[in-house]
Coordinates of C-alpha atoms and ligand atoms in Angstrom, one line a residue:
X204 CA -19.0 38.8 1.0
X205 CA -17.5 35.4 1.0
X206 CA -16.6 33.6 4.3
X207 CA -13.7 31.7 5.3
X208 CA -15.3 28.7 4.5
X209 CA -16.4 29.8 1.1
X210 CA -12.8 31.0 0.8
X211 CA -11.3 27.5 1.6
X212 CA -13.5 25.8 -0.8
X213 CA -12.8 28.2 -3.7
X214 CA -9.1 27.7 -3.1
X215 CA -9.5 23.6 -3.3
X216 CA -11.4 24.1 -6.5
X217 CA -8.2 26.4 -7.8
X218 CA -6.1 23.8 -7.0
X219 CA -7.8 21.3 -8.9
X220 CA -9.6 19.3 -6.2
X221 CA -13.0 17.7 -7.1
X222 CA -14.1 16.4 -3.8
X223 CA -14.0 16.2 -0.3
X224 CA -14.3 13.0 1.9
X225 CA -15.8 13.3 5.4
X226 CA -18.6 13.1 7.6
X227 CA -20.5 16.1 8.2
X228 CA -21.0 17.8 11.8
X229 CA -21.3 21.1 13.9
X230 CA -17.9 22.9 13.3
X231 CA -17.6 21.6 9.7
X232 CA -21.2 22.5 8.7
X233 CA -19.9 26.1 7.3
X234 CA -17.3 24.4 5.0
X235 CA -19.9 21.7 4.0
X236 CA -22.4 24.2 3.2
X237 CA -19.9 26.1 1.0
X238 CA -19.2 22.9 -0.8
X239 CA -22.8 22.5 -1.6
X240 CA -22.9 26.0 -3.0
X241 CA -19.8 25.6 -5.0
X242 CA -19.8 24.2 -8.8
X243 CA -17.0 21.5 -9.4
X244 CA -16.7 20.0 -5.9
X245 CA -18.6 17.5 -4.2
X246 CA -19.0 16.0 -0.8
X247 CA -18.4 12.4 -0.5
X248 CA -20.2 11.2 2.4
X249 CA -18.4 8.1 4.1
X250 CA -19.4 6.0 7.2
X251 CA -16.0 6.5 9.1
X252 CA -13.6 9.3 8.9
X253 CA -10.8 6.6 8.6
X254 CA -12.4 5.7 5.3
X255 CA -12.3 9.4 4.3
X256 CA -8.5 9.7 5.0
X257 CA -7.7 6.4 3.4
X258 CA -9.9 7.0 0.3
X259 CA -8.2 10.4 -0.2
X260 CA -4.7 8.9 0.2
X261 CA -5.6 6.5 -2.4
X262 CA -7.2 9.1 -5.0
X263 CA -3.8 10.8 -4.3
X264 CA -1.8 7.6 -5.4
X265 CA -3.8 7.1 -8.3
X266 CA -3.9 10.8 -9.8
X267 CA -0.7 12.0 -8.1
X268 CA -2.7 14.9 -7.3
X269 CA -4.0 16.7 -4.1
X270 CA -6.8 15.0 -2.3
X271 CA -8.8 16.2 0.4
X272 CA -10.8 14.8 3.5
X273 CA -12.0 16.5 6.6
X274 CA -13.7 15.7 9.9
X275 CA -15.5 17.5 12.3
X276 CA -14.3 18.4 15.8
X277 CA -12.8 16.2 18.3
X278 CA -13.8 12.6 17.5
X279 CA -14.7 13.4 14.1
X280 CA -11.2 14.2 13.2
X281 CA -9.6 12.0 15.5
X282 CA -11.2 9.0 13.3
X283 CA -9.0 10.3 10.3
X284 CA -5.7 9.6 12.0
X285 CA -5.0 6.1 11.0
X286 CA -5.8 7.0 7.1
X287 CA -3.7 10.1 7.5
X288 CA -0.5 8.2 8.8
X289 CA -1.0 5.9 6.0
X290 CA -1.3 8.5 3.4
X291 CA 1.8 10.5 4.9
X292 CA 3.9 7.7 4.8
X293 CA 3.1 6.7 1.5
X294 CA 3.9 9.9 0.0
X295 CA 0.3 10.7 -0.8
X296 CA -0.6 14.4 -1.1
X297 CA -3.5 15.1 1.1
X298 CA -4.9 17.9 2.8
X299 CA -7.0 17.2 5.8
X300 CA -9.3 19.7 7.4
X301 CA -9.6 19.1 11.2
X302 CA -12.3 21.4 12.2
X303 CA -12.3 22.5 15.9
X304 CA -14.6 23.6 18.8
X305 CA -15.6 27.2 19.1
X306 CA -12.3 29.3 19.4
X307 CA -13.2 31.1 22.6
X308 CA -13.6 27.7 24.4
X309 CA -10.2 26.1 23.4
X310 CA -8.3 25.2 26.4
X311 CA -11.2 25.0 29.0
X312 CA -12.0 21.2 28.4
X313 CA -14.9 21.9 26.3
X314 CA -17.3 19.2 25.0
X315 CA -15.5 17.5 22.1
X316 CA -12.2 19.3 22.7
X317 CA -9.0 18.0 21.4
X318 CA -5.8 19.5 20.2
X319 CA -5.6 18.5 16.4
X320 CA -2.4 20.2 16.1
X321 CA -0.8 18.1 18.4
X322 CA -2.4 15.0 17.4
X323 CA -1.7 15.0 13.7
X324 CA 1.8 16.6 14.0
X325 CA 3.4 13.1 13.5
X326 CA 1.7 12.3 10.6
X327 CA 2.1 15.6 8.3
X328 CA 4.6 17.9 7.0
X329 CA 2.3 21.0 8.0
X330 CA 0.0 21.1 10.8
X331 CA -1.3 24.6 11.6
X332 CA -4.1 26.3 13.4
X333 CA -6.4 28.8 11.4
X334 CA -6.7 31.3 14.2
X335 CA -8.0 34.2 12.3
X336 CA -9.4 35.0 9.0
X337 CA -6.5 37.3 8.2
X338 CA -4.3 34.0 7.9
X339 CA -6.3 32.8 4.8
X340 CA -6.1 32.0 2.0
X341 CA -1.9 32.2 2.5
X342 CA -2.0 29.7 5.1
X343 CA -4.1 27.4 3.3
X344 CA -2.2 27.7 -0.1
X345 CA 1.1 27.0 1.8
X346 CA -0.5 23.8 3.5
X347 CA -1.5 22.7 -0.3
X348 CA 1.9 23.4 -1.6
X349 CA 3.5 21.6 1.2
X350 CA 1.3 18.5 0.7
X351 CA 1.9 18.4 -3.1
X352 CA 5.5 19.5 -3.1
X353 CA 6.8 17.2 -0.2
X354 CA 4.4 14.3 -1.1
X355 CA 2.6 13.8 2.2
X356 CA 0.0 15.3 4.7
X357 CA -0.9 18.9 5.6
X358 CA -3.6 19.4 8.2
X359 CA -5.4 22.8 8.8
X360 CA -7.2 22.9 12.1
X361 CA -10.1 25.4 11.9
X362 CA -12.5 26.3 14.6
X363 CA -16.2 26.5 13.2
X364 CA -16.6 30.0 14.3
X365 CA -13.6 31.3 12.0
X366 CA -15.0 29.2 9.3
X367 CA -18.0 31.3 9.5
X368 CA -16.3 34.6 9.5
X369 CA -16.1 37.1 6.6
X370 CA -12.9 36.4 4.6
X371 CA -10.4 39.1 5.6
X372 CA -8.3 38.8 2.4
X373 CA -9.2 38.5 -1.3
X374 CA -9.0 35.1 -2.4
X375 CA -7.1 35.8 -5.7
X376 CA -5.7 33.1 -7.6
X377 CA -2.8 30.8 -6.7
X378 CA -0.8 28.1 -8.2
X379 CA 0.4 24.9 -7.2
X380 CA 3.8 23.9 -8.2
X381 CA 3.5 20.0 -8.8
X382 CA 6.2 19.1 -11.4
X383 CA 9.1 17.6 -9.1
X384 CA 12.7 18.7 -10.0
X385 CA 14.9 16.2 -11.7
X386 CA 17.6 15.2 -9.2
X387 CA 21.1 14.2 -10.8
X388 CA 24.0 13.4 -8.7
X389 CA 26.9 15.4 -9.0
X390 CA 29.6 14.1 -11.7
X391 CA 32.2 13.0 -8.9
X392 CA 29.5 10.7 -7.5
X393 CA 28.5 9.4 -10.9
X394 CA 32.0 8.5 -11.4
X395 CA 32.4 6.8 -8.1
X396 CA 29.3 4.8 -8.7
X397 CA 30.7 3.7 -12.2
X398 CA 33.8 2.7 -10.6
X399 CA 32.2 0.5 -8.0
X400 CA 30.0 -1.3 -10.4
X401 CA 32.9 -1.8 -12.7
X402 CA 35.1 -3.4 -10.3
X403 CA 32.5 -5.5 -8.8
X404 CA 31.9 -9.1 -10.2
X405 CA 28.4 -10.1 -9.2
X406 CA 26.2 -7.2 -8.9
X407 CA 22.6 -7.6 -7.7
X408 CA 20.1 -4.8 -8.2
X409 CA 17.4 -4.3 -5.3
X410 CA 14.5 -2.0 -6.3
X411 CA 11.9 0.0 -4.4
X412 CA 9.0 2.3 -5.1
X413 CA 11.6 4.9 -6.1
X414 CA 12.2 2.8 -9.3
X415 CA 8.8 4.0 -10.6
X416 CA 9.1 5.4 -14.0
X417 CA 12.8 4.1 -14.4
X418 CA 11.8 0.6 -15.8
X419 CA 13.8 0.9 -18.9
X420 CA 16.8 2.5 -17.3
X421 CA 17.2 -0.6 -14.7
X422 CA 16.8 -3.1 -17.2
X423 CA 19.5 -1.4 -19.3
X424 CA 21.7 -1.3 -16.2
X425 CA 20.9 -5.0 -15.4
X426 CA 21.9 -5.8 -19.0
X427 CA 25.0 -4.2 -18.8
X428 CA 26.1 -5.9 -15.3
X429 CA 24.3 -9.3 -15.9
X430 CA 22.7 -8.5 -12.6
X431 CA 19.7 -10.2 -11.1
X432 CA 17.0 -7.8 -10.2
X433 CA 15.0 -8.3 -7.2
X434 CA 12.5 -6.0 -5.7
X435 CA 10.7 -5.2 -2.3
X436 CA 7.0 -5.2 -2.2
X437 CA 6.6 -1.4 -3.2
X438 CA 8.8 -1.8 -6.1
X439 CA 7.1 -4.9 -7.5
X440 CA 4.5 -3.0 -9.7
X441 CA 7.3 -0.8 -11.2
X442 CA 9.9 -3.4 -11.9
X443 CA 8.7 -7.0 -12.1
X444 CA 7.2 -6.8 -15.5
X445 CA 9.0 -7.5 -18.8
X446 CA 11.9 -8.2 -16.8
X447 CA 14.5 -10.9 -17.9
X448 CA 16.5 -10.4 -14.4
X449 CA 13.7 -11.2 -12.1
X450 CA 14.7 -13.0 -9.0
X451 CA 11.6 -12.1 -7.1
X452 CA 10.9 -10.4 -3.7
X453 CA 12.4 -10.1 -0.5
X454 CA 10.9 -9.8 2.9
X455 CA 8.5 -11.6 5.1
X456 CA 6.1 -11.8 2.2
X457 CA 8.9 -12.7 -0.2
X458 CA 9.5 -15.5 -2.7
X459 CA 12.0 -16.8 -5.1
X460 CA 15.7 -16.3 -5.4
X461 CA 16.0 -12.5 -4.4
X462 CA 17.3 -13.3 -1.0
X463 CA 19.9 -15.8 -2.3
X464 CA 21.0 -13.4 -4.9
X465 CA 21.5 -10.6 -2.5
X466 CA 23.7 -13.0 -0.4
X467 CA 25.7 -14.4 -3.3
X468 CA 26.3 -10.9 -4.8
X469 CA 29.7 -9.2 -4.1
X470 CA 28.1 -5.9 -4.7
X471 CA 24.1 -5.1 -3.9
X472 CA 22.8 -2.0 -5.2
X473 CA 19.7 -0.4 -3.6
X474 CA 17.6 1.5 -6.2
X475 CA 14.9 3.8 -4.7
X476 CA 14.1 1.6 -1.6
X477 CA 13.7 2.1 2.1
X478 CA 12.8 -1.7 2.6
X479 CA 12.6 -1.4 6.4
X480 CA 13.7 -5.0 7.3
X481 CA 17.5 -4.6 7.8
X482 CA 17.8 -8.3 8.8
X483 CA 16.9 -9.0 5.3
X484 CA 19.9 -6.8 3.9
X485 CA 23.5 -8.1 3.8
X486 CA 24.6 -5.2 5.9
X487 CA 27.9 -5.0 4.1
X488 CA 29.0 -4.7 0.3
X489 CA 26.1 -2.2 -0.6
X490 CA 25.4 1.0 -2.4
X491 CA 22.5 3.1 -2.4
X492 CA 20.6 5.5 -4.6
X493 CA 17.8 7.4 -3.5
X494 CA 16.2 10.9 -4.3
X495 CA 15.4 11.2 -0.5
X496 CA 18.9 11.6 1.3
X497 CA 17.2 10.7 4.9
X498 CA 16.9 7.0 3.2
X499 CA 20.6 6.7 2.5
X500 CA 22.3 4.3 5.0
X501 CA 19.3 4.0 7.5
X502 CA 18.7 0.6 6.9
X503 CA 22.2 -0.9 6.1
X504 CA 25.9 0.1 6.3
X505 CA 27.0 1.8 2.6
X506 CA 30.2 1.6 0.8
X507 CA 28.7 4.5 -1.3
X508 CA 25.6 6.6 -0.8
X509 CA 24.1 8.7 -3.9
X510 CA 21.4 10.9 -3.8
X511 CA 19.4 11.1 -7.1
X512 CA 16.3 10.1 -9.0
X513 CA 16.7 6.3 -10.1
X514 CA 16.2 6.8 -13.6
X515 CA 18.5 10.1 -13.9
X516 CA 21.3 8.4 -11.9
X517 CA 21.3 5.3 -14.2
X518 CA 21.3 7.6 -17.4
X519 CA 24.0 9.5 -16.0
X520 CA 26.2 6.4 -15.1
X521 CA 25.7 4.0 -17.9
X522 CA 28.1 5.5 -20.2
X523 CA 30.9 4.9 -17.9
X524 CA 29.6 1.1 -17.1
X525 CA 31.3 -1.5 -18.9
X526 CA 29.6 -4.6 -20.4
X527 CA 30.3 -7.5 -18.3
X528 CA 31.0 -10.9 -20.0
X529 CA 30.2 -13.2 -17.2
X530 CA 26.6 -14.5 -17.0
X531 CA 27.1 -17.3 -14.6
X532 CA 25.9 -15.5 -11.5
X533 CA 22.9 -14.0 -12.9
X534 CA 22.0 -17.4 -14.8
X535 CA 22.5 -19.2 -11.6
X536 CA 20.0 -16.9 -10.0
X537 CA 17.7 -17.1 -12.7
X538 CA 17.6 -21.0 -12.6
X539 CA 17.3 -21.0 -8.8
X540 CA 14.4 -18.6 -9.0
X541 CA 12.5 -20.7 -11.5
X542 CA 13.1 -23.8 -9.4
X543 CA 11.8 -22.0 -6.3
X544 CA 8.7 -20.7 -7.8
X545 CA 8.0 -24.2 -9.2
X546 CA 8.2 -25.4 -5.8
X547 CA 6.7 -22.6 -3.9
X548 CA 4.1 -21.0 -5.8
X549 CA 2.9 -23.6 -7.9
X550 CA 2.9 -26.2 -5.2
X551 CA -0.3 -24.2 -4.1
X552 CA -2.2 -23.8 -7.4
X553 CA -1.9 -27.3 -8.6
X554 CA -4.8 -29.5 -7.7
X555 CA -6.3 -26.7 -5.7
X556 CA -9.4 -26.5 -7.9
X557 CA -11.2 -29.3 -5.9
X558 CA -9.8 -28.1 -2.4
X559 CA -12.5 -27.3 0.4
X560 CA -12.1 -25.0 2.1
X561 CA -11.3 -23.2 -0.8
X562 CA -7.4 -22.3 -1.1
X563 CA -6.9 -18.5 -1.1
X564 CA -3.9 -18.8 -3.6
X565 CA -6.3 -20.5 -6.3
X566 CA -8.7 -17.4 -5.8
X567 CA -5.8 -15.0 -6.2
X568 CA -4.6 -16.7 -9.3
X569 CA -8.0 -16.8 -10.8
X570 CA -8.6 -13.4 -10.1
X571 CA -5.3 -12.5 -11.5
X572 CA -6.2 -14.2 -14.9
X573 CA -9.6 -12.2 -15.1
X574 CA -9.0 -8.9 -14.1
X575 CA -8.5 -6.1 -16.6
X576 CA -5.1 -5.1 -17.8
X577 CA -5.3 -1.8 -16.2
X578 CA -7.1 -2.8 -13.1
X579 CA -6.5 -0.9 -9.8
X580 CA -6.1 -3.7 -6.9
X581 CA -6.5 -2.6 -3.5
X582 CA -5.2 -4.9 -1.0
X583 CA -5.8 -5.4 2.6
X584 CA -2.9 -5.9 5.3
X585 CA -3.0 -9.6 6.2
X586 CA -2.7 -12.6 4.1
X587 CA -4.3 -10.7 1.1
X588 CA -1.0 -9.0 0.8
X589 CA 0.8 -12.2 0.3
X590 CA -1.8 -13.3 -2.1
X591 CA -1.5 -10.1 -4.1
X592 CA 2.2 -10.2 -3.7
X593 CA 2.6 -13.7 -5.1
X594 CA -0.4 -13.8 -7.7
X595 CA -1.3 -10.3 -9.0
X596 CA 0.9 -9.9 -12.1
X597 CA 2.0 -6.6 -12.6
X598 CA 2.2 -5.0 -16.1
X599 CA 3.1 -1.6 -15.9
X600 CA -0.6 -0.4 -16.4
X601 CA -2.2 -2.3 -13.2
X602 CA -1.7 -0.6 -9.9
X603 CA -1.9 -2.2 -6.4
X604 CA -2.2 0.0 -3.4
X605 CA -2.1 -1.2 0.0
X606 CA -1.1 -0.1 3.4
X607 CA 2.4 -0.9 2.7
X608 CA 4.6 1.0 4.9
X609 CA 2.1 1.8 7.8
X610 CA 0.5 -1.7 7.8
X611 CA -2.9 -0.8 8.7
X612 CA -5.8 -3.1 8.3
X613 CA -9.1 -2.4 6.8
X614 CA -7.3 -0.5 3.9
X615 CA -8.6 -2.1 1.0
X616 CA -12.3 -1.1 1.0
X617 CA -11.8 2.6 1.5
X618 CA -8.8 2.9 -0.8
X619 CA -11.2 1.3 -3.4
X620 CA -13.5 4.1 -2.6
X621 CA -10.9 6.9 -3.4
X622 CA -9.5 4.8 -6.3
X623 CA -12.8 4.3 -8.0
X624 CA -14.1 7.9 -7.5
X625 CA -10.7 9.2 -9.0
X626 CA -11.1 7.0 -12.0
X627 CA -14.8 5.9 -12.5
X628 CA -14.4 3.7 -15.6
X629 CA -11.3 1.9 -14.3
X630 CA -11.9 -1.7 -12.7
X631 CA -11.2 -1.5 -9.1
X632 CA -10.8 -4.7 -7.3
X633 CA -10.7 -4.8 -3.3
X634 CA -8.9 -8.0 -2.0
X635 CA -10.1 -7.8 1.5
X636 CA -9.6 -10.0 4.7
X637 CA -12.7 -10.8 6.7
X638 CA -11.0 -8.9 9.7
X639 CA -10.2 -6.0 7.5
X640 CA -13.4 -5.8 6.1
X641 CA -15.4 -6.1 9.2
X642 CA -13.1 -3.2 10.7
X643 CA -14.8 -0.5 8.5
X644 CA -17.9 -2.7 7.2
X645 CA -20.0 0.4 7.4
X646 CA -18.4 1.8 4.1
X647 CA -20.1 -1.2 2.0
X648 CA -23.0 1.3 2.3
X649 CA -20.6 4.0 0.5
X650 CA -20.2 1.7 -2.4
X651 CA -23.9 1.0 -2.6
X652 CA -25.4 4.3 -2.1
X653 CA -23.0 5.9 -4.8
X654 CA -23.0 2.9 -7.1
X655 CA -19.3 2.9 -7.2
X656 CA -18.6 -0.3 -9.4
X657 CA -16.0 -1.6 -7.0
X658 CA -15.4 -5.6 -6.9
X659 CA -14.8 -6.5 -3.1
X660 CA -13.6 -10.0 -2.8
X661 CA -13.4 -11.2 0.7
X662 CA -11.0 -14.0 1.7
X663 CA -13.3 -15.0 4.3
X664 CA -11.2 -17.3 6.4
X665 CA -13.1 -16.6 9.6
X666 CA -9.6 -15.8 11.0
X667 CA -7.0 -13.2 11.4
X668 CA -5.0 -15.5 9.5
X669 CA -1.8 -13.4 9.3
X670 CA -1.5 -13.1 13.3
X671 CA -2.4 -16.9 13.2
X672 CA 0.9 -17.2 11.2
X673 CA 2.9 -14.8 13.3
X674 CA 2.1 -16.7 16.6
X675 CA 3.0 -19.9 14.9
X676 CA 6.4 -18.6 13.9
X677 CA 7.0 -17.1 17.4
X678 CA 6.2 -20.4 18.9
X679 CA 2.9 -19.7 20.4
X680 CA -0.4 -21.8 19.7
X681 CA -2.8 -19.4 18.0
X682 CA -5.2 -17.7 20.2
X683 CA -7.6 -14.9 19.7
X684 CA -7.3 -15.3 16.0
X685 CA -10.4 -17.3 15.0
X686 CA -14.0 -15.9 15.0
X687 CA -17.4 -17.2 14.0
X688 CA -18.2 -17.3 10.4
X689 CA -20.0 -14.5 8.7
X690 CA -21.9 -14.5 5.6
X691 CA -20.8 -11.1 4.2
X692 CA -22.6 -11.8 0.8
X693 CA -25.9 -11.9 2.8
X694 CA -25.0 -8.6 4.6
X695 CA -24.1 -7.0 1.3
X696 CA -27.4 -8.2 0.0
X697 CA -29.3 -7.0 2.9
X698 CA -28.3 -3.2 2.0
X699 CA -29.4 -4.0 -1.5
X700 CA -26.0 -4.9 -3.2
X701 CA -25.3 -7.6 -5.4
X702 CA -23.2 -10.3 -3.9
X703 CA -22.3 -14.0 -4.2
X704 CA -20.9 -16.4 -1.5
X705 CA -18.5 -19.2 -3.0
X706 CA -17.8 -22.3 -1.1
X707 CA -17.2 -24.7 -3.9
X708 CA -13.8 -24.3 -5.5
X709 CA -15.7 -25.1 -8.8
X710 CA -17.6 -22.0 -8.6
X711 CA -14.5 -19.6 -8.3
X712 CA -13.9 -19.2 -12.3
X713 CA -17.4 -18.4 -13.0
X714 CA -18.2 -16.5 -9.9
X715 CA -15.2 -14.2 -10.3
X716 CA -15.9 -13.8 -13.9
X717 CA -19.6 -12.8 -13.5
X718 CA -18.9 -10.6 -10.8
X719 CA -16.2 -8.5 -12.7
X720 CA -18.7 -8.3 -15.5
X721 CA -21.5 -7.2 -13.5
X722 CA -22.1 -3.4 -13.4
X723 CA -22.0 -1.5 -10.1
X724 CA -20.8 -2.5 -7.0
X725 CA -20.5 -6.5 -6.1
X726 CA -19.3 -8.2 -3.1
X727 CA -17.8 -11.7 -3.6
X728 CA -17.5 -13.6 -0.3
X729 CA -15.0 -16.6 -0.9
X730 CA -15.0 -19.1 1.9
X731 CA -11.1 -19.7 2.2
X732 CA -8.9 -22.1 3.9
X733 CA -7.7 -20.4 7.4
X734 CA -4.7 -23.1 7.5
X735 CA -3.1 -21.8 4.2
X736 CA -0.4 -19.9 5.5
X737 CA 2.7 -18.7 3.5
X738 CA 6.4 -19.4 5.0
X739 CA 8.9 -16.4 4.4
X740 CA 11.7 -17.5 2.0
X741 CA 14.4 -17.1 4.5
X742 CA 13.3 -18.9 7.7
X743 CA 15.7 -19.0 10.6
X744 CA 16.4 -21.9 13.0
X745 CA 14.4 -20.3 15.7
X746 CA 11.5 -19.7 13.5
X747 CA 11.4 -23.2 12.4
X748 CA 11.7 -24.3 16.0
X749 CA 9.0 -22.0 17.1
X750 CA 6.9 -23.4 14.2
X751 CA 7.4 -26.9 15.8
X752 CA 6.8 -25.8 19.1
X753 CA 3.6 -24.2 18.2
X754 CA 2.6 -27.4 16.6
X755 CA 3.4 -29.6 19.6
X756 CA 1.6 -27.0 22.1
X757 CA -1.5 -27.0 20.0
X758 CA -1.2 -31.0 19.6
X759 CA -0.8 -31.3 23.6
X760 CA -4.0 -29.1 23.8
X761 CA -6.1 -31.1 21.7
X762 CA -6.2 -29.6 18.3
X763 CA -4.2 -32.4 16.2
X764 CA -6.4 -32.5 13.2
X765 CA -6.1 -28.9 12.7
X766 CA -2.3 -28.6 13.0
X767 CA -1.5 -31.9 11.0
X768 CA -3.6 -30.0 7.9
X769 CA -1.5 -27.0 8.7
X770 CA 1.7 -28.5 8.9
X771 CA 1.2 -30.7 5.7
X772 CA -0.1 -27.5 3.8
X773 CA 3.0 -25.7 4.8
X774 CA 5.6 -28.4 4.4
X775 CA 5.5 -28.1 0.7
X776 CA 6.2 -24.3 1.0
X777 CA 9.2 -24.6 3.2
X778 CA 12.4 -23.8 1.2
X779 CA 14.9 -26.4 1.0
Ligands
TPP1041 C1 -5.6 -1.4 12.7 C2 -4.7 -2.7 12.9 N1 -5.2 -3.7 13.8 C3 -4.2 -4.8 13.9 C4 -3.1 -5.1 13.2 C5 -2.5 -6.4 13.4 N2 -2.9 -7.4 12.2 C6 -2.1 -7.5 11.0 S1 -2.9 -8.3 9.8 C7 -3.9 -9.0 10.9 C8 -4.9 -10.0 10.7 C9 -6.0 -9.4 9.4 O1 -6.9 -10.4 9.3 P1 -8.0 -10.4 8.1 O2 -8.1 -9.0 7.6 O3 -9.0 -11.4 8.3 O4 -6.8 -11.1 7.1 P2 -6.0 -12.6 6.9 O5 -4.8 -12.3 7.5 O6 -7.0 -13.6 7.7 O7 -6.2 -12.8 5.4 C10 -3.8 -8.3 12.1 C11 -4.8 -8.4 13.3 C12 -2.8 -4.2 12.0 N3 -2.0 -4.3 11.2 N4 -3.8 -3.1 11.9

């Protein structure tokens, strides 16, 4: 007779799950043993459960299908939490198994006791305890269906003794419904949207993650309206390529004329974006289209709110939208965008081939040139995010995964693990900060031991660079941000991994080219300039003041040389 654990694993296999990421232990052992005995599913041993959750989230984002992670009772599953928040907030269908202490001990303050059903509530659509075998497999199928259908996390909490018990119900066969429905707004809304677009003179489209799969439709609408098209970070990979209307990106990491276009437009159309920084939105003259009604109007006041899939909505509205003749707004924005790119982005990559320490933007630029057309980039929260946003050129086939909504550090390495396992033949490049890498460093061992051919490029500035920038902008001298230099290549070599350290800019091209061409895992540790900081496209008076204040404070405390260098490298980047 199968146990509940056997049944659990069988249901996963039926749902197409090929692996479970996690770390074995006590209450989880019956499930792990069932994996050992079951064909078609493997146990992926990682070194930190946070890696397990991030890897599952990345796998789900690459495949669009359910991915699974697991943690043993108490601290084991507690470690999953940050990665689960990230997966949930990224809309990645993930099932997490949080195993639990023996059921008879629950509530007694037993060894390792926690209450995962309370802890994981906020980062899941469904979080339930399997208290008796009779609940299975129905509860598990419901958890899977919820994760897949509502795109997010489900958590099952299962005491080890329940997992060991004989299954009470036949496993049977189940189906997972995974094709999302087409959401088209009602005719009245389509007409209203068309009217608003027709009566506006200068329309600007601002695109987010919800424009995935709607590139053609967005371009057609932009052409009809002569509308500049800007994007949020999560919209970049879907909308920036082959886009003659591109005016860049908004937000703290943004660049180009996106902000200017938003301010100059008499109508801003938010397409599939829940872009969180309301200060960057005009707070007027705005219409929004989103498949999720909870996104409508939550960042800005709206003239019109339309619930619908972006592609479907545009297809429905296009027949009612008149071709605009006047291109002057669009042309002005395109020119301004080109000028700004020239000044802001190119300023960094010109003459940087000789700069020591190596300019991180030079590294990102070279990486962009050399990486495969269908590479997956995983990008650490921190400055790597900025470099990826500015230098990784999307083309509709590449993917860029980051912790774009949750904003957690240390995501790049574990996400690369999941992306590579999901697609073993694809080039996966992790753009890691040295702070991020050191946080989950143990999982470099996972790359080596499984021989996952991930290429980890460490932007090693011996500093928590992003926070250094935040402090400067807030008028604080940087403090607690710098640490001793670490040779991550030496660390990687110590575990048998192929690794290179690059300190000379002349080695960047060849070093990265060789690394990408080397089979198996490779770590490239690039010693980069900690003072190469980016400045947001729209910097306020107070922020400038803060910047100046930090400069003078640091000068007063003796750090003249450093601040002069920093000021020099940033001056070129401040939009005029
Ligand atoms: C788990 C976590 N801790 C702290 C932060 C705050 N934080 C954001 S970026 C950052 C610095 C990242 O440093 P590093 O990985 O070295 O990258 P760099 O910015 O220097 O390129 C910190 C501390 C965070 N986002 N997540």
